[in-house]
Amino acid sequence: MKRVGVLTSGGDAPGMNAAIRAVTRKCIYHNLEVYGIKNGYQGLIDGSIEKLEIGSVGDIIQRGGTKLFSARCEEFKTDEGQQKGIDQLNKFGIEGLIVIGGDGSFRGAQMLTRKGFPCIGVPATIDNDIAGTDFTIGFDTALNTIIEAIDKIRDTATSHERTYVIEVMGRDAGDLALWSGLAGGAESILIPEEQDDLEDVVVRLRRGQERGKKHSIIILAEGVGSGIEFGKRIKEATNLETRVTVLGHIQRGGPPTASDRVLASRLGAKAVDMLLAGKAGRMVGLERNELVDHSLETVFSSKHKTNLDMYSLSKELSI
């Protein structure tokens, strides 16, 4: 193998640039040429491809977002779109592709591999919802963004003696809500994997009132429902002054944490090693702090498991 391509796809995640940097410099270290594909699979179809040098990825390890940009591409879901992508890869002499992204991005990589073009996936999504890895690139940064917001909201919740519902991202996974809720000392955490009903939350709020507690923080994963609607229900059920904060896309931005930079560097470099070893249709991950790899078929057929022991602990600590 002499030429490797790299692209980012799907939602951006802090640490994607660190992964691009690792892929680029690892390739150059092994005397491989590396080509960056802009705008994900759409850019692949359009031939938006350029050679990357060492300097191309200088001073990006600390930047959020993705230097290569990202875009959705419905055309790539078709056989014709995939063939256009392969034609562009062949045109540039690229022999292997590293895809940095989440579940949807990996499905594109799987389709290319099935057509005979070797691809390796690098998991990058703030949702931490990919099977086969304990953590995905971007999760830790988003988590710290949420915790910072919780700390600030608690200040005003305390000052005004209010109940706050904070809606966080995560799609259908509850990791962001669970980890941030536990770290932020939330009184209630609602996640898709273990949904509490309204009465459970109300009981905890009233229990706090009885011992003189004047404010509460409730963390709601977006996969459970709307924070605004849940806030209305809390107010109706308790008559407590309730406010709602939907953190939204602020969770996807900002400089990556040290943890995400290290994770991205390790996963990106390992992906190059996997291509050089002749592997294809696989994803690199981190389990118990060891680098592992799994077939994409296994990743799709499995489900990321949220640590429900942490969920039980959060309830024990929020008595």
PDB file of C-alpha atoms in Angstrom:
ATOM      1  CA  MET A   1       0.000   0.000   0.000  1.00  0.00           C
ATOM      2  CA  LYS A   2       1.351   3.391  -1.018  1.00  0.00           C
ATOM      3  CA  ARG A   3      -1.561   5.804  -0.701  1.00  0.00           C
ATOM      4  CA  VAL A   4      -4.163   6.158   2.057  1.00  0.00           C
ATOM      5  CA  GLY A   5      -7.229   8.383   2.174  1.00  0.00           C
ATOM      6  CA  VAL A   6      -8.916   9.854   5.261  1.00  0.00           C
ATOM      7  CA  LEU A   7     -12.302  11.503   5.711  1.00  0.00           C
ATOM      8  CA  THR A   8     -14.592  12.641   8.495  1.00  0.00           C
ATOM      9  CA  SER A   9     -18.314  12.067   8.253  1.00  0.00           C
ATOM     10  CA  GLY A  10     -21.494  12.641  10.232  1.00  0.00           C
ATOM     11  CA  GLY A  11     -21.704  15.013  13.186  1.00  0.00           C
ATOM     12  CA  ASP A  12     -18.460  16.715  14.148  1.00  0.00           C
ATOM     13  CA  ALA A  13     -16.779  15.764  17.410  1.00  0.00           C
ATOM     14  CA  PRO A  14     -13.892  17.398  19.302  1.00  0.00           C
ATOM     15  CA  GLY A  15     -10.788  15.345  18.620  1.00  0.00           C
ATOM     16  CA  MET A  16     -11.495  14.630  14.958  1.00  0.00           C
ATOM     17  CA  ASN A  17      -8.628  16.944  14.021  1.00  0.00           C
ATOM     18  CA  ALA A  18      -6.305  15.082  16.375  1.00  0.00           C
ATOM     19  CA  ALA A  19      -7.278  11.847  14.617  1.00  0.00           C
ATOM     20  CA  ILE A  20      -6.674  13.368  11.169  1.00  0.00           C
ATOM     21  CA  ARG A  21      -3.265  14.530  12.372  1.00  0.00           C
ATOM     22  CA  ALA A  22      -2.395  11.078  13.707  1.00  0.00           C
ATOM     23  CA  VAL A  23      -3.432   9.342  10.494  1.00  0.00           C
ATOM     24  CA  THR A  24      -1.485  11.813   8.367  1.00  0.00           C
ATOM     25  CA  ARG A  25       1.729  11.715  10.343  1.00  0.00           C
ATOM     26  CA  LYS A  26       1.629   7.956  10.892  1.00  0.00           C
ATOM     27  CA  CYS A  27       1.279   7.466   7.135  1.00  0.00           C
ATOM     28  CA  ILE A  28       4.172   9.795   6.391  1.00  0.00           C
ATOM     29  CA  TYR A  29       6.271   8.037   9.035  1.00  0.00           C
ATOM     30  CA  HIS A  30       5.731   4.802   7.089  1.00  0.00           C
ATOM     31  CA  ASN A  31       6.526   6.517   3.766  1.00  0.00           C
ATOM     32  CA  LEU A  32       2.894   6.439   2.638  1.00  0.00           C
ATOM     33  CA  GLU A  33       1.179   9.259   0.816  1.00  0.00           C
ATOM     34  CA  VAL A  34      -1.997  10.429   2.522  1.00  0.00           C
ATOM     35  CA  TYR A  35      -4.937  12.231   0.948  1.00  0.00           C
ATOM     36  CA  GLY A  36      -7.600  14.198   2.782  1.00  0.00           C
ATOM     37  CA  ILE A  37     -11.157  13.961   1.447  1.00  0.00           C
ATOM     38  CA  LYS A  38     -13.243  17.040   2.238  1.00  0.00           C
ATOM     39  CA  ASN A  39     -16.948  17.038   3.121  1.00  0.00           C
ATOM     40  CA  GLY A  40     -17.208  13.330   3.868  1.00  0.00           C
ATOM     41  CA  TYR A  41     -18.740  10.977   1.332  1.00  0.00           C
ATOM     42  CA  GLN A  42     -20.121  13.905  -0.660  1.00  0.00           C
ATOM     43  CA  GLY A  43     -16.598  15.154  -1.180  1.00  0.00           C
ATOM     44  CA  LEU A  44     -15.520  11.642  -2.120  1.00  0.00           C
ATOM     45  CA  ILE A  45     -18.124  11.526  -4.874  1.00  0.00           C
ATOM     46  CA  ASP A  46     -17.200  15.038  -6.026  1.00  0.00           C
ATOM     47  CA  GLY A  47     -13.475  14.319  -6.013  1.00  0.00           C
ATOM     48  CA  SER A  48     -12.716  16.954  -3.376  1.00  0.00           C
ATOM     49  CA  ILE A  49      -9.415  15.285  -2.509  1.00  0.00           C
ATOM     50  CA  GLU A  50      -6.021  16.779  -1.730  1.00  0.00           C
ATOM     51  CA  LYS A  51      -2.650  15.443  -0.668  1.00  0.00           C
ATOM     52  CA  LEU A  52      -1.749  16.086   2.963  1.00  0.00           C
ATOM     53  CA  GLU A  53       1.757  16.877   4.164  1.00  0.00           C
ATOM     54  CA  ILE A  54       3.183  17.128   7.674  1.00  0.00           C
ATOM     55  CA  GLY A  55       2.480  20.857   7.683  1.00  0.00           C
ATOM     56  CA  SER A  56      -1.097  20.309   6.546  1.00  0.00           C
ATOM     57  CA  VAL A  57      -1.983  19.038   9.998  1.00  0.00           C
ATOM     58  CA  GLY A  58       0.175  21.380  12.023  1.00  0.00           C
ATOM     59  CA  ASP A  59      -1.535  23.271  14.858  1.00  0.00           C
ATOM     60  CA  ILE A  60      -4.832  21.407  14.584  1.00  0.00           C
ATOM     61  CA  ILE A  61      -4.570  18.960  17.498  1.00  0.00           C
ATOM     62  CA  GLN A  62      -6.114  21.566  19.818  1.00  0.00           C
ATOM     63  CA  ARG A  63      -8.936  22.603  17.489  1.00  0.00           C
ATOM     64  CA  GLY A  64     -12.508  21.346  17.702  1.00  0.00           C
ATOM     65  CA  GLY A  65     -14.554  20.438  14.646  1.00  0.00           C
ATOM     66  CA  THR A  66     -12.872  18.900  11.605  1.00  0.00           C
ATOM     67  CA  LYS A  67     -10.342  20.357   9.212  1.00  0.00           C
ATOM     68  CA  LEU A  68     -11.754  18.140   6.478  1.00  0.00           C
ATOM     69  CA  PHE A  69     -15.343  19.312   7.082  1.00  0.00           C
ATOM     70  CA  SER A  70     -18.339  17.012   7.125  1.00  0.00           C
ATOM     71  CA  ALA A  71     -21.585  16.631   5.203  1.00  0.00           C
ATOM     72  CA  ARG A  72     -24.546  14.302   4.834  1.00  0.00           C
ATOM     73  CA  CYS A  73     -24.756  12.433   1.538  1.00  0.00           C
ATOM     74  CA  GLU A  74     -27.858  10.531   0.511  1.00  0.00           C
ATOM     75  CA  GLU A  75     -26.347   9.673  -2.881  1.00  0.00           C
ATOM     76  CA  PHE A  76     -23.654   7.560  -1.253  1.00  0.00           C
ATOM     77  CA  LYS A  77     -26.326   5.185   0.032  1.00  0.00           C
ATOM     78  CA  THR A  78     -26.892   4.051  -3.560  1.00  0.00           C
ATOM     79  CA  ASP A  79     -24.764   1.652  -5.600  1.00  0.00           C
ATOM     80  CA  GLU A  80     -24.150   4.394  -8.155  1.00  0.00           C
ATOM     81  CA  GLY A  81     -22.931   6.811  -5.497  1.00  0.00           C
ATOM     82  CA  GLN A  82     -20.603   4.230  -3.989  1.00  0.00           C
ATOM     83  CA  GLN A  83     -19.150   3.414  -7.385  1.00  0.00           C
ATOM     84  CA  LYS A  84     -18.524   7.106  -8.045  1.00  0.00           C
ATOM     85  CA  GLY A  85     -16.601   7.218  -4.783  1.00  0.00           C
ATOM     86  CA  ILE A  86     -14.531   4.182  -5.686  1.00  0.00           C
ATOM     87  CA  ASP A  87     -13.801   5.672  -9.111  1.00  0.00           C
ATOM     88  CA  GLN A  88     -12.466   8.813  -7.444  1.00  0.00           C
ATOM     89  CA  LEU A  89     -10.315   6.794  -5.064  1.00  0.00           C
ATOM     90  CA  ASN A  90      -8.886   4.842  -7.989  1.00  0.00           C
ATOM     91  CA  LYS A  91      -8.310   8.060  -9.907  1.00  0.00           C
ATOM     92  CA  PHE A  92      -6.050   9.333  -7.123  1.00  0.00           C
ATOM     93  CA  GLY A  93      -4.399   5.940  -6.655  1.00  0.00           C
ATOM     94  CA  ILE A  94      -5.710   5.623  -3.104  1.00  0.00           C
ATOM     95  CA  GLU A  95      -5.604   2.009  -1.902  1.00  0.00           C
ATOM     96  CA  GLY A  96      -7.150   2.208   1.555  1.00  0.00           C
ATOM     97  CA  LEU A  97      -9.550   4.547   3.345  1.00  0.00           C
ATOM     98  CA  ILE A  98      -9.828   5.568   7.007  1.00  0.00           C
ATOM     99  CA  VAL A  99     -13.276   6.816   7.995  1.00  0.00           C
ATOM    100  CA  ILE A 100     -13.558   8.911  11.154  1.00  0.00           C
ATOM    101  CA  GLY A 101     -17.149   9.131  12.387  1.00  0.00           C
ATOM    102  CA  GLY A 102     -20.061   7.246  13.893  1.00  0.00           C
ATOM    103  CA  ASP A 103     -22.528   4.532  12.991  1.00  0.00           C
ATOM    104  CA  GLY A 104     -23.753   6.060   9.728  1.00  0.00           C
ATOM    105  CA  SER A 105     -20.214   6.785   8.584  1.00  0.00           C
ATOM    106  CA  PHE A 106     -19.192   3.197   9.269  1.00  0.00           C
ATOM    107  CA  ARG A 107     -22.048   1.874   7.146  1.00  0.00           C
ATOM    108  CA  GLY A 108     -20.548   3.743   4.222  1.00  0.00           C
ATOM    109  CA  ALA A 109     -17.172   2.178   5.005  1.00  0.00           C
ATOM    110  CA  GLN A 110     -18.779  -1.245   5.145  1.00  0.00           C
ATOM    111  CA  MET A 111     -20.378  -0.786   1.727  1.00  0.00           C
ATOM    112  CA  LEU A 112     -17.047   0.220   0.196  1.00  0.00           C
ATOM    113  CA  THR A 113     -15.329  -2.781   1.772  1.00  0.00           C
ATOM    114  CA  ARG A 114     -17.978  -5.110   0.364  1.00  0.00           C
ATOM    115  CA  LYS A 115     -17.192  -3.684  -3.077  1.00  0.00           C
ATOM    116  CA  GLY A 116     -13.548  -4.597  -2.612  1.00  0.00           C
ATOM    117  CA  PHE A 117     -12.151  -1.319  -1.274  1.00  0.00           C
ATOM    118  CA  PRO A 118     -10.487  -1.705   2.159  1.00  0.00           C
ATOM    119  CA  CYS A 119     -11.743   0.656   4.873  1.00  0.00           C
ATOM    120  CA  ILE A 120     -11.044   1.079   8.580  1.00  0.00           C
ATOM    121  CA  GLY A 121     -13.357   2.946  10.950  1.00  0.00           C
ATOM    122  CA  VAL A 122     -12.290   5.267  13.760  1.00  0.00           C
ATOM    123  CA  PRO A 123     -15.153   5.967  16.223  1.00  0.00           C
ATOM    124  CA  ALA A 124     -15.775   9.689  16.723  1.00  0.00           C
ATOM    125  CA  THR A 125     -19.077  10.890  18.164  1.00  0.00           C
ATOM    126  CA  ILE A 126     -19.935  12.767  21.344  1.00  0.00           C
ATOM    127  CA  ASP A 127     -22.799  10.302  21.945  1.00  0.00           C
ATOM    128  CA  ASN A 128     -20.466   7.422  22.914  1.00  0.00           C
ATOM    129  CA  ASP A 129     -22.982   5.029  21.362  1.00  0.00           C
ATOM    130  CA  ILE A 130     -20.710   2.766  19.306  1.00  0.00           C
ATOM    131  CA  ALA A 131     -20.302  -0.892  20.290  1.00  0.00           C
ATOM    132  CA  GLY A 132     -16.778  -2.295  20.463  1.00  0.00           C
ATOM    133  CA  THR A 133     -15.145   0.620  22.254  1.00  0.00           C
ATOM    134  CA  ASP A 134     -15.433   1.958  25.782  1.00  0.00           C
ATOM    135  CA  PHE A 135     -15.126   5.542  24.581  1.00  0.00           C
ATOM    136  CA  THR A 136     -15.536   7.420  21.319  1.00  0.00           C
ATOM    137  CA  ILE A 137     -13.595  10.506  20.288  1.00  0.00           C
ATOM    138  CA  GLY A 138     -15.404  13.636  21.464  1.00  0.00           C
ATOM    139  CA  PHE A 139     -17.327  12.124  24.360  1.00  0.00           C
ATOM    140  CA  ASP A 140     -14.997  13.362  27.092  1.00  0.00           C
ATOM    141  CA  THR A 141     -14.936  16.916  25.738  1.00  0.00           C
ATOM    142  CA  ALA A 142     -18.719  17.073  25.434  1.00  0.00           C
ATOM    143  CA  LEU A 143     -19.018  15.631  28.926  1.00  0.00           C
ATOM    144  CA  ASN A 144     -16.824  18.377  30.370  1.00  0.00           C
ATOM    145  CA  THR A 145     -18.786  21.034  28.487  1.00  0.00           C
ATOM    146  CA  ILE A 146     -21.981  19.727  30.086  1.00  0.00           C
ATOM    147  CA  ILE A 147     -20.450  19.586  33.562  1.00  0.00           C
ATOM    148  CA  GLU A 148     -19.291  23.189  33.247  1.00  0.00           C
ATOM    149  CA  ALA A 149     -22.840  24.180  32.283  1.00  0.00           C
ATOM    150  CA  ILE A 150     -24.334  22.214  35.201  1.00  0.00           C
ATOM    151  CA  ASP A 151     -22.010  23.947  37.662  1.00  0.00           C
ATOM    152  CA  LYS A 152     -23.037  27.368  36.372  1.00  0.00           C
ATOM    153  CA  ILE A 153     -26.738  26.548  36.313  1.00  0.00           C
ATOM    154  CA  ARG A 154     -26.541  25.214  39.864  1.00  0.00           C
ATOM    155  CA  ASP A 155     -25.257  28.628  40.994  1.00  0.00           C
ATOM    156  CA  THR A 156     -28.378  30.363  39.705  1.00  0.00           C
ATOM    157  CA  ALA A 157     -30.635  27.485  40.795  1.00  0.00           C
ATOM    158  CA  THR A 158     -29.313  27.945  44.323  1.00  0.00           C
ATOM    159  CA  SER A 159     -29.643  31.723  44.233  1.00  0.00           C
ATOM    160  CA  HIS A 160     -33.264  31.657  43.056  1.00  0.00           C
ATOM    161  CA  GLU A 161     -34.314  28.406  44.731  1.00  0.00           C
ATOM    162  CA  ARG A 162     -35.452  26.818  41.477  1.00  0.00           C
ATOM    163  CA  THR A 163     -35.624  23.402  39.905  1.00  0.00           C
ATOM    164  CA  TYR A 164     -33.725  23.127  36.624  1.00  0.00           C
ATOM    165  CA  VAL A 165     -34.179  20.528  33.878  1.00  0.00           C
ATOM    166  CA  ILE A 166     -31.096  20.309  31.649  1.00  0.00           C
ATOM    167  CA  GLU A 167     -31.510  18.466  28.345  1.00  0.00           C
ATOM    168  CA  VAL A 168     -28.311  16.972  26.938  1.00  0.00           C
ATOM    169  CA  MET A 169     -27.493  15.248  23.662  1.00  0.00           C
ATOM    170  CA  GLY A 170     -26.723  11.570  23.070  1.00  0.00           C
ATOM    171  CA  ARG A 171     -29.302  10.438  20.494  1.00  0.00           C
ATOM    172  CA  ASP A 172     -30.645   7.119  21.809  1.00  0.00           C
ATOM    173  CA  ALA A 173     -27.810   6.607  24.304  1.00  0.00           C
ATOM    174  CA  GLY A 174     -27.725   7.889  27.870  1.00  0.00           C
ATOM    175  CA  ASP A 175     -23.975   8.080  28.506  1.00  0.00           C
ATOM    176  CA  LEU A 176     -23.700  11.875  28.335  1.00  0.00           C
ATOM    177  CA  ALA A 177     -26.634  12.305  30.695  1.00  0.00           C
ATOM    178  CA  LEU A 178     -25.476   9.593  33.096  1.00  0.00           C
ATOM    179  CA  TRP A 179     -21.832  10.633  33.359  1.00  0.00           C
ATOM    180  CA  SER A 180     -22.571  14.354  33.554  1.00  0.00           C
ATOM    181  CA  GLY A 181     -25.386  13.819  36.037  1.00  0.00           C
ATOM    182  CA  LEU A 182     -23.215  11.737  38.318  1.00  0.00           C
ATOM    183  CA  ALA A 183     -20.276  14.145  38.053  1.00  0.00           C
ATOM    184  CA  GLY A 184     -22.534  17.170  38.487  1.00  0.00           C
ATOM    185  CA  GLY A 185     -24.426  15.834  41.486  1.00  0.00           C
ATOM    186  CA  ALA A 186     -27.828  15.854  39.782  1.00  0.00           C
ATOM    187  CA  GLU A 187     -30.828  14.904  41.886  1.00  0.00           C
ATOM    188  CA  SER A 188     -32.388  12.931  39.013  1.00  0.00           C
ATOM    189  CA  ILE A 189     -30.984  11.497  35.778  1.00  0.00           C
ATOM    190  CA  LEU A 190     -33.254  10.254  33.010  1.00  0.00           C
ATOM    191  CA  ILE A 191     -31.745   8.021  30.325  1.00  0.00           C
ATOM    192  CA  PRO A 192     -33.314   5.896  27.555  1.00  0.00           C
ATOM    193  CA  GLU A 193     -31.834   2.681  28.942  1.00  0.00           C
ATOM    194  CA  GLU A 194     -33.566   2.984  32.340  1.00  0.00           C
ATOM    195  CA  GLN A 195     -36.436   5.411  32.129  1.00  0.00           C
ATOM    196  CA  ASP A 196     -37.866   6.700  35.370  1.00  0.00           C
ATOM    197  CA  ASP A 197     -41.467   7.816  35.294  1.00  0.00           C
ATOM    198  CA  LEU A 198     -42.476  11.288  36.419  1.00  0.00           C
ATOM    199  CA  GLU A 199     -43.598  10.077  39.835  1.00  0.00           C
ATOM    200  CA  ASP A 200     -40.105   8.753  40.649  1.00  0.00           C
ATOM    201  CA  VAL A 201     -38.644  12.188  39.987  1.00  0.00           C
ATOM    202  CA  VAL A 202     -41.404  13.911  41.949  1.00  0.00           C
ATOM    203  CA  VAL A 203     -40.794  11.633  44.952  1.00  0.00           C
ATOM    204  CA  ARG A 204     -37.110  12.607  45.014  1.00  0.00           C
ATOM    205  CA  LEU A 205     -37.961  16.301  44.684  1.00  0.00           C
ATOM    206  CA  ARG A 206     -40.448  16.149  47.562  1.00  0.00           C
ATOM    207  CA  ARG A 207     -38.007  14.186  49.682  1.00  0.00           C
ATOM    208  CA  GLY A 208     -35.510  16.977  49.189  1.00  0.00           C
ATOM    209  CA  GLN A 209     -38.112  19.584  50.077  1.00  0.00           C
ATOM    210  CA  GLU A 210     -38.889  17.803  53.322  1.00  0.00           C
ATOM    211  CA  ARG A 211     -35.306  18.149  54.493  1.00  0.00           C
ATOM    212  CA  GLY A 212     -35.181  21.806  53.471  1.00  0.00           C
ATOM    213  CA  LYS A 213     -33.652  21.562  49.996  1.00  0.00           C
ATOM    214  CA  LYS A 214     -34.626  24.587  47.899  1.00  0.00           C
ATOM    215  CA  HIS A 215     -33.188  23.724  44.475  1.00  0.00           C
ATOM    216  CA  SER A 216     -32.653  20.663  42.261  1.00  0.00           C
ATOM    217  CA  ILE A 217     -30.942  19.694  39.011  1.00  0.00           C
ATOM    218  CA  ILE A 218     -32.542  17.133  36.700  1.00  0.00           C
ATOM    219  CA  ILE A 219     -30.528  15.819  33.728  1.00  0.00           C
ATOM    220  CA  LEU A 220     -32.601  14.561  30.791  1.00  0.00           C
ATOM    221  CA  ALA A 221     -31.131  12.665  27.832  1.00  0.00           C
ATOM    222  CA  GLU A 222     -32.625  13.783  24.522  1.00  0.00           C
ATOM    223  CA  GLY A 223     -33.478  10.144  23.773  1.00  0.00           C
ATOM    224  CA  VAL A 224     -36.014  10.237  26.615  1.00  0.00           C
ATOM    225  CA  GLY A 225     -37.942  13.217  25.310  1.00  0.00           C
ATOM    226  CA  SER A 226     -38.212  17.001  25.285  1.00  0.00           C
ATOM    227  CA  GLY A 227     -36.741  18.879  28.209  1.00  0.00           C
ATOM    228  CA  ILE A 228     -39.276  21.664  27.717  1.00  0.00           C
ATOM    229  CA  GLU A 229     -42.209  19.275  27.939  1.00  0.00           C
ATOM    230  CA  PHE A 230     -40.723  17.471  30.922  1.00  0.00           C
ATOM    231  CA  GLY A 231     -40.182  20.788  32.698  1.00  0.00           C
ATOM    232  CA  LYS A 232     -43.854  21.653  32.237  1.00  0.00           C
ATOM    233  CA  ARG A 233     -44.879  18.312  33.706  1.00  0.00           C
ATOM    234  CA  ILE A 234     -42.584  18.796  36.723  1.00  0.00           C
ATOM    235  CA  LYS A 235     -44.070  22.221  37.428  1.00  0.00           C
ATOM    236  CA  GLU A 236     -47.636  20.908  37.117  1.00  0.00           C
ATOM    237  CA  ALA A 237     -46.922  17.965  39.420  1.00  0.00           C
ATOM    238  CA  THR A 238     -44.964  19.834  42.113  1.00  0.00           C
ATOM    239  CA  ASN A 239     -45.828  23.531  41.726  1.00  0.00           C
ATOM    240  CA  LEU A 240     -42.096  24.180  42.029  1.00  0.00           C
ATOM    241  CA  GLU A 241     -40.609  27.051  40.057  1.00  0.00           C
ATOM    242  CA  THR A 242     -38.996  25.173  37.189  1.00  0.00           C
ATOM    243  CA  ARG A 243     -36.672  26.280  34.400  1.00  0.00           C
ATOM    244  CA  VAL A 244     -35.388  24.335  31.384  1.00  0.00           C
ATOM    245  CA  THR A 245     -32.028  24.598  29.622  1.00  0.00           C
ATOM    246  CA  VAL A 246     -31.452  22.765  26.323  1.00  0.00           C
ATOM    247  CA  LEU A 247     -27.678  22.769  25.818  1.00  0.00           C
ATOM    248  CA  GLY A 248     -27.858  21.829  22.132  1.00  0.00           C
ATOM    249  CA  HIS A 249     -24.883  22.052  19.793  1.00  0.00           C
ATOM    250  CA  ILE A 250     -22.645  23.833  22.256  1.00  0.00           C
ATOM    251  CA  GLN A 251     -21.848  20.273  23.359  1.00  0.00           C
ATOM    252  CA  ARG A 252     -20.210  19.478  20.021  1.00  0.00           C
ATOM    253  CA  GLY A 253     -17.760  22.385  19.943  1.00  0.00           C
ATOM    254  CA  GLY A 254     -14.648  23.572  21.709  1.00  0.00           C
ATOM    255  CA  PRO A 255     -11.058  22.401  22.062  1.00  0.00           C
ATOM    256  CA  PRO A 256     -10.769  18.666  22.778  1.00  0.00           C
ATOM    257  CA  THR A 257      -9.694  17.593  26.244  1.00  0.00           C
ATOM    258  CA  ALA A 258      -6.343  15.931  26.792  1.00  0.00           C
ATOM    259  CA  SER A 259      -8.160  12.599  27.051  1.00  0.00           C
ATOM    260  CA  ASP A 260      -9.799  13.047  23.636  1.00  0.00           C
ATOM    261  CA  ARG A 261      -6.546  14.181  22.028  1.00  0.00           C
ATOM    262  CA  VAL A 262      -4.719  11.104  23.311  1.00  0.00           C
ATOM    263  CA  LEU A 263      -7.574   8.765  22.354  1.00  0.00           C
ATOM    264  CA  ALA A 264      -7.770  10.238  18.848  1.00  0.00           C
ATOM    265  CA  SER A 265      -4.018   9.965  18.391  1.00  0.00           C
ATOM    266  CA  ARG A 266      -3.968   6.320  19.469  1.00  0.00           C
ATOM    267  CA  LEU A 267      -6.970   5.281  17.369  1.00  0.00           C
ATOM    268  CA  GLY A 268      -5.887   7.199  14.268  1.00  0.00           C
ATOM    269  CA  ALA A 269      -2.382   5.728  14.309  1.00  0.00           C
ATOM    270  CA  LYS A 270      -3.716   2.218  14.924  1.00  0.00           C
ATOM    271  CA  ALA A 271      -6.041   2.521  11.929  1.00  0.00           C
ATOM    272  CA  VAL A 272      -3.016   3.035   9.674  1.00  0.00           C
ATOM    273  CA  ASP A 273      -1.327  -0.018  11.188  1.00  0.00           C
ATOM    274  CA  MET A 274      -4.457  -2.055  10.456  1.00  0.00           C
ATOM    275  CA  LEU A 275      -4.496  -1.060   6.791  1.00  0.00           C
ATOM    276  CA  LEU A 276      -0.806  -1.936   6.500  1.00  0.00           C
ATOM    277  CA  ALA A 277      -1.565  -5.316   8.082  1.00  0.00           C
ATOM    278  CA  GLY A 278      -4.113  -6.008   5.351  1.00  0.00           C
ATOM    279  CA  LYS A 279      -7.195  -5.566   7.522  1.00  0.00           C
ATOM    280  CA  ALA A 280     -10.420  -4.177   6.076  1.00  0.00           C
ATOM    281  CA  GLY A 281     -14.034  -3.676   7.110  1.00  0.00           C
ATOM    282  CA  ARG A 282     -13.047  -3.248  10.738  1.00  0.00           C
ATOM    283  CA  MET A 283     -13.167  -0.594  13.453  1.00  0.00           C
ATOM    284  CA  VAL A 284     -10.432   0.248  15.928  1.00  0.00           C
ATOM    285  CA  GLY A 285     -11.561   0.785  19.516  1.00  0.00           C
ATOM    286  CA  LEU A 286     -10.402   1.078  23.094  1.00  0.00           C
ATOM    287  CA  GLU A 287     -11.424  -1.477  25.708  1.00  0.00           C
ATOM    288  CA  ARG A 288      -9.970  -1.399  29.243  1.00  0.00           C
ATOM    289  CA  ASN A 289      -7.371   1.046  27.902  1.00  0.00           C
ATOM    290  CA  GLU A 290      -6.134  -1.477  25.319  1.00  0.00           C
ATOM    291  CA  LEU A 291      -6.444  -0.970  21.571  1.00  0.00           C
ATOM    292  CA  VAL A 292      -8.721  -3.550  19.934  1.00  0.00           C
ATOM    293  CA  ASP A 293     -10.438  -3.998  16.604  1.00  0.00           C
ATOM    294  CA  HIS A 294     -13.762  -5.509  15.594  1.00  0.00           C
ATOM    295  CA  SER A 295     -15.431  -6.261  12.293  1.00  0.00           C
ATOM    296  CA  LEU A 296     -17.976  -3.643  11.277  1.00  0.00           C
ATOM    297  CA  GLU A 297     -20.583  -6.413  11.099  1.00  0.00           C
ATOM    298  CA  THR A 298     -19.986  -7.112  14.793  1.00  0.00           C
ATOM    299  CA  VAL A 299     -20.213  -3.405  15.616  1.00  0.00           C
ATOM    300  CA  PHE A 300     -23.571  -3.102  13.842  1.00  0.00           C
ATOM    301  CA  SER A 301     -25.026  -6.274  15.335  1.00  0.00           C
ATOM    302  CA  SER A 302     -24.069  -5.288  18.892  1.00  0.00           C
ATOM    303  CA  LYS A 303     -25.255  -2.460  21.099  1.00  0.00           C
ATOM    304  CA  HIS A 304     -23.177  -0.151  23.220  1.00  0.00           C
ATOM    305  CA  LYS A 305     -23.867  -0.908  26.870  1.00  0.00           C
ATOM    306  CA  THR A 306     -24.407   1.939  29.287  1.00  0.00           C
ATOM    307  CA  ASN A 307     -22.952   1.269  32.730  1.00  0.00           C
ATOM    308  CA  LEU A 308     -26.114   0.745  34.762  1.00  0.00           C
ATOM    309  CA  ASP A 309     -24.094   0.289  37.957  1.00  0.00           C
ATOM    310  CA  MET A 310     -23.309   3.993  37.617  1.00  0.00           C
ATOM    311  CA  TYR A 311     -27.012   4.683  37.210  1.00  0.00           C
ATOM    312  CA  SER A 312     -27.781   2.810  40.444  1.00  0.00           C
ATOM    313  CA  LEU A 313     -24.991   4.708  42.170  1.00  0.00           C
ATOM    314  CA  SER A 314     -26.438   8.032  41.042  1.00  0.00           C
ATOM    315  CA  LYS A 315     -29.713   7.148  42.745  1.00  0.00           C
ATOM    316  CA  GLU A 316     -27.957   6.085  45.916  1.00  0.00           C
ATOM    317  CA  LEU A 317     -26.048   9.365  46.076  1.00  0.00           C
ATOM    318  CA  SER A 318     -29.052  11.570  45.302  1.00  0.00           C
ATOM    319  CA  ILE A 319     -31.145  10.495  48.308  1.00  0.00           C
TER     320      ILE A 319
END
